[in-house]
Amino acid sequence: DGGITQSPKYLFRKEGQNVTLSCEQNLNHDAMYWYRQDPGQGLRLIYYSQIVNDFQKGDIAEGYSVSREKKESFPLTVTSAQKNPTAFYLCASGTSRYEQYFGPGTRLTVT
Amino acid sequence: AQKVTQAQTEISVVEKEDVTLDCVYETRDTTYYLFWYKQPPSGELVFLIRRNSFDEQNEISGRYSWNFQKSTSSFNFTITASQVVDSAVYFCALSEAGGGSQGNLIFGKGTKLSVKP
């Protein structure tokens, strides 16, 4: 089946630990995105990548890092520098026609 | 600056009622795209519709319809004869065609729709 997968669905970490969220797509999309969603809020863009080996910061990139070594994969690392990492993280991939398709999300809880 | 405003935080209706979700946007670009997404309790965002700024035709898809009016910078979404399965958070989003952030979406804060049986 074509789609976007994110794993795991729920993730728990201790404060001070880095954690990497997985995002894979088999839609052959060039562009991939990471968003963060907090309760009662819309989505905010963390990082995006329009092509392999290239990515740009979004609106709230501080405390996060990404890589784009393969077209299909765009992992997000939440570092210990991120002050409020507990949130719902959504990955998306897009076509050149500005349509973005979203994965099921990963709910990260840091205590 | 680009911005999307969904003034209705929560709406509650009874099944079979019609309901309209409002979306007002701000952009300086002449070419842009507007979107609606549905987020059910499972969390995944489901794409509903995309419109470009040159196409003001209203669109109907089953019980869903969209009213795009450039004069008022609005892109409202109506659900006719609502059903319990329509209960979700609905997001309106804007993407500008120009600049280095092509394709990036600016989201409103969402409207939570509850449809009661």
Short mmCIF file of C-alpha atoms in Angstrom, two decimals, chain B residues 46-98:
data_model
loop_
_atom_site.label_atom_id
_atom_site.label_comp_id
_atom_site.label_asym_id
_atom_site.label_seq_id
_atom_site.Cartn_x
_atom_site.Cartn_y
_atom_site.Cartn_z
CA VAL B 46 -7.02 13.60 6.14
CA PHE B 47 -6.83 15.77 3.04
CA LEU B 48 -10.26 17.04 1.95
CA ILE B 49 -9.74 19.69 -0.69
CA ARG B 50 -7.28 22.05 -2.33
CA ARG B 51 -8.23 25.21 -4.24
CA ASN B 52 -5.97 27.61 -6.07
CA SER B 53 -6.43 31.36 -6.00
CA PHE B 54 -7.53 31.56 -9.62
CA ASP B 55 -10.43 29.21 -9.23
CA GLU B 56 -13.31 30.69 -7.30
CA GLN B 57 -15.81 28.10 -8.33
CA ASN B 58 -17.58 26.54 -5.41
CA GLU B 59 -17.13 22.83 -5.05
CA ILE B 60 -19.42 20.11 -3.85
CA SER B 61 -18.40 16.59 -2.91
CA GLY B 62 -21.25 14.57 -1.52
CA ARG B 63 -22.32 16.21 1.74
CA TYR B 64 -19.32 18.55 1.69
CA SER B 65 -19.20 21.89 -0.05
CA TRP B 66 -16.74 24.75 -0.10
CA ASN B 67 -17.34 28.45 -0.70
CA PHE B 68 -14.25 30.39 -1.82
CA GLN B 69 -14.61 34.18 -1.91
CA LYS B 70 -11.51 36.23 -2.69
CA SER B 71 -13.36 39.47 -1.99
CA THR B 72 -13.66 38.54 1.66
CA SER B 73 -10.57 36.28 1.82
CA SER B 74 -12.68 33.43 3.01
CA PHE B 75 -12.81 29.72 2.27
CA ASN B 76 -15.72 28.30 4.23
CA PHE B 77 -16.63 24.64 4.54
CA THR B 78 -20.19 23.37 4.87
CA ILE B 79 -21.29 19.90 5.88
CA THR B 80 -24.86 19.13 4.94
CA ALA B 81 -26.90 16.68 7.00
CA SER B 82 -24.08 16.11 9.45
CA GLN B 83 -23.35 12.67 10.82
CA VAL B 84 -21.66 11.44 13.98
CA VAL B 85 -18.68 10.32 11.87
CA ASP B 86 -18.08 13.94 10.93
CA SER B 87 -16.97 14.63 14.49
CA ALA B 88 -13.37 15.75 14.24
CA VAL B 89 -11.11 18.76 14.25
CA TYR B 90 -11.07 20.55 10.92
CA PHE B 91 -8.12 22.63 9.80
CA CYS B 92 -7.97 25.25 7.11
CA ALA B 93 -4.51 25.89 5.63
CA LEU B 94 -2.81 28.25 3.19
CA SER B 95 0.19 27.73 0.95
CA GLU B 96 1.81 30.53 -1.01
CA ALA B 97 3.31 29.70 -4.38
CA GLY B 98 6.17 32.18 -4.31
#
